[in-house]
CSV table of C-alpha atoms in Angstrom, one decimal:
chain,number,residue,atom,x,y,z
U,83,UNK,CA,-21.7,-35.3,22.5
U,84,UNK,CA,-22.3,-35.1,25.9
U,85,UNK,CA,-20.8,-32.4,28.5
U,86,UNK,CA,-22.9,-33.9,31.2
U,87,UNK,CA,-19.7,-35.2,33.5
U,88,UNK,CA,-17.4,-31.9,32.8
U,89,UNK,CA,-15.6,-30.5,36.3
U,90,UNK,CA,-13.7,-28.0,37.0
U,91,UNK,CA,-10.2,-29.3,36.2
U,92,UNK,CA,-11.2,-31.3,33.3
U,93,UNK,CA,-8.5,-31.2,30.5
U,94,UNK,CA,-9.5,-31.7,26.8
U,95,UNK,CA,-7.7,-34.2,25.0
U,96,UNK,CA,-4.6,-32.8,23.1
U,97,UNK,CA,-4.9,-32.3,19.3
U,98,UNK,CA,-1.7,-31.9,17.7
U,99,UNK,CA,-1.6,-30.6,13.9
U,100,UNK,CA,0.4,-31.9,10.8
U,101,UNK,CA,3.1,-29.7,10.0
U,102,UNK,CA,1.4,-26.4,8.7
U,103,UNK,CA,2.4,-25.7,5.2
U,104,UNK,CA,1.8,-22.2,3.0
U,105,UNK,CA,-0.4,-24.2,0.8
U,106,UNK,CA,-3.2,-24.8,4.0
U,107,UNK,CA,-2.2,-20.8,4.6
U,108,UNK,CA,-3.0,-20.2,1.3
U,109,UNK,CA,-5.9,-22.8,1.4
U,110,UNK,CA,-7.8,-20.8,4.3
U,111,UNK,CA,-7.0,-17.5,2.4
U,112,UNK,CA,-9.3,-18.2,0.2
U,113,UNK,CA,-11.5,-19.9,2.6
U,114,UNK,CA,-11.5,-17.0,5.0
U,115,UNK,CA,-11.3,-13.9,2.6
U,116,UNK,CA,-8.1,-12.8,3.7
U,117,UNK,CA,-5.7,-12.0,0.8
U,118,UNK,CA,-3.2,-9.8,3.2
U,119,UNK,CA,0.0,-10.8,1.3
U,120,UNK,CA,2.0,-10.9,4.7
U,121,UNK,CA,0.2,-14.5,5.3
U,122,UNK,CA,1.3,-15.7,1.3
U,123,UNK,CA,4.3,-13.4,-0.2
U,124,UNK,CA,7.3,-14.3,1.5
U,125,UNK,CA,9.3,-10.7,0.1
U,126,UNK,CA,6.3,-8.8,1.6
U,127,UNK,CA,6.7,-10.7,4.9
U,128,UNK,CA,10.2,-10.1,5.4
U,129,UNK,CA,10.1,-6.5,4.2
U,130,UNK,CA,7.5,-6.1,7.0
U,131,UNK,CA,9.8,-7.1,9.8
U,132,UNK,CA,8.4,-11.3,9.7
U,133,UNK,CA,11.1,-14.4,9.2
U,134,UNK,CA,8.8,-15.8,6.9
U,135,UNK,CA,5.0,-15.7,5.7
U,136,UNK,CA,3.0,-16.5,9.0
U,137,UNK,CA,-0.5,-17.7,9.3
U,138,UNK,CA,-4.0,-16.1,10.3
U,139,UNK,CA,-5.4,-15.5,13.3
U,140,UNK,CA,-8.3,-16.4,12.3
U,141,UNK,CA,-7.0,-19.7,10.8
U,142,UNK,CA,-5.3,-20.4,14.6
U,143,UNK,CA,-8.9,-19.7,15.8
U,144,UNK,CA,-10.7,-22.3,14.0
U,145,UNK,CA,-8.2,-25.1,14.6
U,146,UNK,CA,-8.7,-24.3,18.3
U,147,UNK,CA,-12.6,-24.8,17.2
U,148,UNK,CA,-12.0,-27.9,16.2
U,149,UNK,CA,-10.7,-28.7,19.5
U,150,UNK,CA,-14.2,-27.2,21.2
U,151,UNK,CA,-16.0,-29.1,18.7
U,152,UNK,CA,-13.8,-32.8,19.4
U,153,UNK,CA,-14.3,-32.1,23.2
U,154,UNK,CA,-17.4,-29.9,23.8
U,155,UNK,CA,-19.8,-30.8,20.6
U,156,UNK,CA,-20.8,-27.9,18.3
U,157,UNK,CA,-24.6,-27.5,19.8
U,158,UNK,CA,-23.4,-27.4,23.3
U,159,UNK,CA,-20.6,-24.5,22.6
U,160,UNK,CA,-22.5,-21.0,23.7
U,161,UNK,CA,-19.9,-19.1,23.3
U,162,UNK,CA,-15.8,-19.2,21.9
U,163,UNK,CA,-13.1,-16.2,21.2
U,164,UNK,CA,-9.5,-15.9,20.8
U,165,UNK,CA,-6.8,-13.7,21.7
U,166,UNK,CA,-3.8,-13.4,19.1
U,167,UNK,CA,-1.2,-13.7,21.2
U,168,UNK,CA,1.8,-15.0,18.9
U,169,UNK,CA,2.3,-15.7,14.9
U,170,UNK,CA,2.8,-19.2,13.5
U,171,UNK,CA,5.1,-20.4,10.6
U,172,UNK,CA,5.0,-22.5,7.9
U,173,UNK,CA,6.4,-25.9,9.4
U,174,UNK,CA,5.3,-25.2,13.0
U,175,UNK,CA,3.7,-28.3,14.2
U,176,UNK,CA,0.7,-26.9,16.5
U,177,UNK,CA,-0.4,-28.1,19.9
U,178,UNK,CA,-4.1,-27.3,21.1
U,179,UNK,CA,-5.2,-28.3,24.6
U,180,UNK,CA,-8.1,-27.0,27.2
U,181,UNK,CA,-9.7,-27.1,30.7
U,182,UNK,CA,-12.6,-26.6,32.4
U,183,UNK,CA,-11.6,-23.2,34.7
U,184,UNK,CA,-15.4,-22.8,36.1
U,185,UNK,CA,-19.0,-24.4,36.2
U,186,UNK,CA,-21.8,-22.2,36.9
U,187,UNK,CA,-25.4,-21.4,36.1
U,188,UNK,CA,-26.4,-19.4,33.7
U,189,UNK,CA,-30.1,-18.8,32.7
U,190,UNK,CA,-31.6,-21.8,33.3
U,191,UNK,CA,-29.0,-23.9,32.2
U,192,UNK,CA,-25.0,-25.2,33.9
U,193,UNK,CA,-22.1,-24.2,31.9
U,194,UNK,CA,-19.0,-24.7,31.9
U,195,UNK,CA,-15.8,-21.9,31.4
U,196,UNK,CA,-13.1,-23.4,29.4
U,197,UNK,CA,-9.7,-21.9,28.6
U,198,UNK,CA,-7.8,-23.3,25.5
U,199,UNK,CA,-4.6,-22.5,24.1
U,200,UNK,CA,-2.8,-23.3,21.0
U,201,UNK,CA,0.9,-23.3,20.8
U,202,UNK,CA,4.0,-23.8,18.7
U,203,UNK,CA,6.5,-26.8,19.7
U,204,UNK,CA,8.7,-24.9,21.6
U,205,UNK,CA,5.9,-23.3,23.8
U,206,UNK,CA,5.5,-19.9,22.2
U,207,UNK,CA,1.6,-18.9,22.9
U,208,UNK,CA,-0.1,-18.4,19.2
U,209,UNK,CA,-3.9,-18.2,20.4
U,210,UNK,CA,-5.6,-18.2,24.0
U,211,UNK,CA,-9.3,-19.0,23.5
U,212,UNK,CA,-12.0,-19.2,25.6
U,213,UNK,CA,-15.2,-21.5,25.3
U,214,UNK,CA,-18.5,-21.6,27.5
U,215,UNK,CA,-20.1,-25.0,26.9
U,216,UNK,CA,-23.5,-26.0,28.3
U,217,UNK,CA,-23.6,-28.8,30.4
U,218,UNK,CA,-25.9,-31.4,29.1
T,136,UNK,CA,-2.5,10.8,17.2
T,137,UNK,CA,-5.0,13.1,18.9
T,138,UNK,CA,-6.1,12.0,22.3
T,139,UNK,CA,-9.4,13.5,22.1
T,140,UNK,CA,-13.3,13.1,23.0
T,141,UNK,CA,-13.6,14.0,19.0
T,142,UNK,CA,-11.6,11.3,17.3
T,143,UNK,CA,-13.2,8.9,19.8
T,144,UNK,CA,-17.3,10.4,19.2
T,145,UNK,CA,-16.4,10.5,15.8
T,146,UNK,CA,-16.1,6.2,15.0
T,147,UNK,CA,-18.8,5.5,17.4
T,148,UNK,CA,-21.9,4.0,16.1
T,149,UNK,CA,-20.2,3.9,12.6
T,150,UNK,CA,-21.6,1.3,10.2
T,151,UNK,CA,-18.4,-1.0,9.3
T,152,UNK,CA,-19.8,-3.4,7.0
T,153,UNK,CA,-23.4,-4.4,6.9
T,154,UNK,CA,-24.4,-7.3,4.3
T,155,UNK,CA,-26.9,-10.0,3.7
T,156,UNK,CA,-25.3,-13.0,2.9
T,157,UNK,CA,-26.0,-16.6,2.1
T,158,UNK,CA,-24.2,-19.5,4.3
T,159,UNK,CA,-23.3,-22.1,1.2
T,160,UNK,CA,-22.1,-25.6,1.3
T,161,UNK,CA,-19.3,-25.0,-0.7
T,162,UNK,CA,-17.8,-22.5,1.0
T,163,UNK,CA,-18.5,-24.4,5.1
T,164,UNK,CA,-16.9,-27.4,3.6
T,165,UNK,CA,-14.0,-24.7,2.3
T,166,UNK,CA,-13.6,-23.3,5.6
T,167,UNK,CA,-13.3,-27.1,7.4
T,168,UNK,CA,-10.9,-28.2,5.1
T,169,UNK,CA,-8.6,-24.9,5.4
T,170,UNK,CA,-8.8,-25.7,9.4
T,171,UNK,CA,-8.0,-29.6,9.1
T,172,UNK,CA,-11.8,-29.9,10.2
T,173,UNK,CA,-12.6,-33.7,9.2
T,174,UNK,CA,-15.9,-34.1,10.8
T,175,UNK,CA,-17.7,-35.3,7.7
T,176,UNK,CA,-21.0,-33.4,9.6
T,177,UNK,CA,-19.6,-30.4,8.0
T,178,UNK,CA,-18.7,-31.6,4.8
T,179,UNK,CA,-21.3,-34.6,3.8
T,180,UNK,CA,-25.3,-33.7,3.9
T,181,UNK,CA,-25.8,-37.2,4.6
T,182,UNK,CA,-23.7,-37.0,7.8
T,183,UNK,CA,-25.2,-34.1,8.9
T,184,UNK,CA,-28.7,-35.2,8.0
T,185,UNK,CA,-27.5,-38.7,10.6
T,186,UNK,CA,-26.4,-36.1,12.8
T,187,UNK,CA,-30.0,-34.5,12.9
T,188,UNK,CA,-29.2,-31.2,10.9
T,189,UNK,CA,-31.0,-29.9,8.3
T,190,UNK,CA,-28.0,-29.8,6.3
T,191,UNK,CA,-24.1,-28.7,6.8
T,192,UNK,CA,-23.6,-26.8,10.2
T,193,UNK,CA,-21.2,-23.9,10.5
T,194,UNK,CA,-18.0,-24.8,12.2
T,195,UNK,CA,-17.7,-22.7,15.2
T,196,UNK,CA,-15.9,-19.2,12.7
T,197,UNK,CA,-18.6,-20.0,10.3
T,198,UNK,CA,-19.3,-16.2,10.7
T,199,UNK,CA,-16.0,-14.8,8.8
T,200,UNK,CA,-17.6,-16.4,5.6
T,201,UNK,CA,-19.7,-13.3,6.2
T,202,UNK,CA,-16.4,-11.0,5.2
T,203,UNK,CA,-16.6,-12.2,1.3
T,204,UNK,CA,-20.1,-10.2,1.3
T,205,UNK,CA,-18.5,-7.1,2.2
T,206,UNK,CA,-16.0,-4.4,1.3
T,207,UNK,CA,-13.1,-5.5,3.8
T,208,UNK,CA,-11.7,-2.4,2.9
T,209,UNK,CA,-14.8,0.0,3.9
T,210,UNK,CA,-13.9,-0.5,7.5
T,211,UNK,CA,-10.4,0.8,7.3
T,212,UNK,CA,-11.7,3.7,5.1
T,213,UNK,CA,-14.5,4.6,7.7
T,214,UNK,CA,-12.3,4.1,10.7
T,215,UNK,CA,-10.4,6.5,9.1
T,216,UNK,CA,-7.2,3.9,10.5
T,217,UNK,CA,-3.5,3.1,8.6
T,218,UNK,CA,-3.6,-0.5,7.8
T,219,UNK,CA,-0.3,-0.7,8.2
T,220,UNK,CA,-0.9,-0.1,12.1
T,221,UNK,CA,-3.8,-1.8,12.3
T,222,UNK,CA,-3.8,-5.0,14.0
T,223,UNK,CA,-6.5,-8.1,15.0
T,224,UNK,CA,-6.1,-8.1,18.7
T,225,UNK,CA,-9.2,-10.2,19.7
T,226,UNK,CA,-12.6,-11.8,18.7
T,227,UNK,CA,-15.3,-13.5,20.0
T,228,UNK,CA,-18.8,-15.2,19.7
T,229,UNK,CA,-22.2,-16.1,21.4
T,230,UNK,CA,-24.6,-18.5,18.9
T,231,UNK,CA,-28.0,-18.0,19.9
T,232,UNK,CA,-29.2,-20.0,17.6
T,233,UNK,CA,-27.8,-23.3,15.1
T,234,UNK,CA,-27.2,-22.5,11.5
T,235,UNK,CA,-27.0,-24.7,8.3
T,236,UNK,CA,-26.1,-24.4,4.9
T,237,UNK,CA,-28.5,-22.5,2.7
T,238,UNK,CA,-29.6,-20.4,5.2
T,239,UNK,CA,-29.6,-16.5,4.0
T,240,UNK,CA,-28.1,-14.6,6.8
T,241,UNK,CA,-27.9,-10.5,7.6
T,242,UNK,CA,-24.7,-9.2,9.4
T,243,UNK,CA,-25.1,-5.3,11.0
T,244,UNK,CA,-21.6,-4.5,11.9
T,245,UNK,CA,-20.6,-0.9,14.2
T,246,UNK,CA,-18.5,0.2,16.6
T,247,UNK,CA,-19.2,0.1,19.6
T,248,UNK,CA,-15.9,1.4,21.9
T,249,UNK,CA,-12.3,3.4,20.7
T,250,UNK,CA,-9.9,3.8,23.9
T,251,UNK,CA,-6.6,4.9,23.6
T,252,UNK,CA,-4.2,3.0,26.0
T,253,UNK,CA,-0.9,3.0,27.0
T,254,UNK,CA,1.0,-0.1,25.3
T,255,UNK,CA,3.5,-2.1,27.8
T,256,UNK,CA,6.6,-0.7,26.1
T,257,UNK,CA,5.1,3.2,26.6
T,258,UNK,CA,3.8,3.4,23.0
T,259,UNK,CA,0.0,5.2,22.6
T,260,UNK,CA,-2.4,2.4,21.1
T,261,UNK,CA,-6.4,2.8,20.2
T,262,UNK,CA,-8.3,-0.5,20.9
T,263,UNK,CA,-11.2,0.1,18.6
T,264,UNK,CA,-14.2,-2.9,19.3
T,265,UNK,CA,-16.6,-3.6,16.8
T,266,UNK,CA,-19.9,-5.4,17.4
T,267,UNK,CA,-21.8,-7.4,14.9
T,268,UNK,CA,-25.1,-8.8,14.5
T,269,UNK,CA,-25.9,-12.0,13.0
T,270,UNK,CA,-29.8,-12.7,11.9
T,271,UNK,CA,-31.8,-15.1,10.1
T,272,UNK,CA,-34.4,-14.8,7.4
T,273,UNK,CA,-36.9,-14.4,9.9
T,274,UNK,CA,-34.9,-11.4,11.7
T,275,UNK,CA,-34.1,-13.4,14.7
T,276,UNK,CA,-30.2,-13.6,16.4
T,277,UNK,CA,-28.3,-16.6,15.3
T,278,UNK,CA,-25.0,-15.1,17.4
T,279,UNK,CA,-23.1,-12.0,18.1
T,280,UNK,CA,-19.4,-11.2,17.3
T,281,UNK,CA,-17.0,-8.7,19.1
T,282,UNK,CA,-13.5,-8.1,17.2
T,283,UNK,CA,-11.2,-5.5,18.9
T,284,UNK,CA,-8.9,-3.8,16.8
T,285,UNK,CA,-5.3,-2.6,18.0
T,286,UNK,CA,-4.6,0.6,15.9
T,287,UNK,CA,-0.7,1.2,17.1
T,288,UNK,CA,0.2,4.9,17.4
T,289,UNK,CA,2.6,6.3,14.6
């Protein structure tokens, strides 16, 4: 994967998810470690103040990975975090997009700043990530 | 909640969860399949061999496979927090170095900052970050997490 041409300005191409369902929830429960019941147990959810079960930060945070990975490549990606900005539903079909925000030196190599987002289909904000990519 | 110096000295330099943990096949290609990851460098050794890995790489969260090797519950109980007011505001990671199934890893966990702040609709909140330290069999940093914590007020 090369980063060699990224500019400020660059935008990643889109990835746009499948439906989520509460079996991939479920699926990244186990993956992850996370057995809250909010994220699985509908009653619990509800009783807690949520429409429905939602999904995991965490599990927002590594589909926008996947976007860093498509558009960055793993070995260039120095850094990546996420701020859990809004829940996701079962049925929410996600959007995932980026852009290169800065390009600078650091150490002895160039890398570039990226912002990424992830979000539901009618806009609502579910992660904003960051990435810093080396440019090689 | 007690807005003091105390409560704040108190969690500081607090161990939240230190364990040695392996970073298994089984459980990368788990974690790529929960995120709709189909890079088969993640989840075929032959790929990643091609690829020029050793073996599997860790996706890019590969460190929360590090969470099954401890007792999620120890931080809440050393934090001395209400998980029922205890939210995942934030996290983020620098990889120093690249990692690949079978590797045996080592994760030193602490806090590192408790502020209390003043939420945007006036409630009291403590942001409580955590740092943790990933090495290698050798002792050398493969990548650093930060998570901060929103603890809302009662």
């Amino acid at each position: 994967m090369s980063t060699s041409t990224l500019e400020i300005g660059d935008e990643a191409p889109e990835l746009r998810t499948d439906p989520v369902t509460r079996a991939q929830i479920v699926r990244y429960a186990g993956a992850g470690g996370d057995f809250n019941p909010i994220h699985y147990d509908d009653g619990y959810a509800r009783e807690a103040g949520m429409p429905s079960v939602f999904g995991h930060g965490l599990l927002a945070a590594g589909i926008v990975s996947r976007l860093a990975h498509r558009w960055l490549g793993l070995d260039n990606v120095r850094a990546f975090g996420a701020r859990f900005t809004g829940q996701f539903f079962p049925g929410d079909v996600l959007t995932c997009g980026g852009r290169v925000v800065d390009v600078r030196r650091a150490g002895s190599d160039r890398v570039a700043d990226c912002e990424l987002w992830l979000r539901r289909e009618n806009g609502d904000e579910v992660v904003r990530a960051t990435a810093t990519a080396r440019i090689a | 909640m007690q807005q003091t110096d105390e409560v704040i000295e108190s969690i500081l330099g607090v161990d939240v969860g230190s364990a040695d943990f392996p970073l298994e096949s089984g459980k990368i290609r788990e974690l790529a399949f929960a995120i709709g990851e189909d890079d088969p460098v993640f989840t075929d050794p032959e790929a990643a061999r091609a690829a020029g890995y050793r073996a599997p790489p860790g996706p890019l969260t590969w460190p929360v496979l590090a969470g099954h090797w401890r007792d999620g519950d120890e931080m809440i109980r050393r934090l001395r927090v209400d998980p029922g007011r205890l939210l995942h505001g934030e996290i983020s990671w620098e990889y120093l170095r690249p990692v690949t199934a079978g590797m045996k890893l080592h994760a030193d966990r602490q806090v590192v900052d408790a502020t209390f702040k003043t939420g945007n609709r006036g409630g009291e909140m403590r942001l409580i970050t955590v740092a943790t330290t990933y090495t290698d069999g050798d002792g050398a940093e493969v990548a650093r997490q930060t998570d901060v914590y929103i603890e809302r007020g009662a």
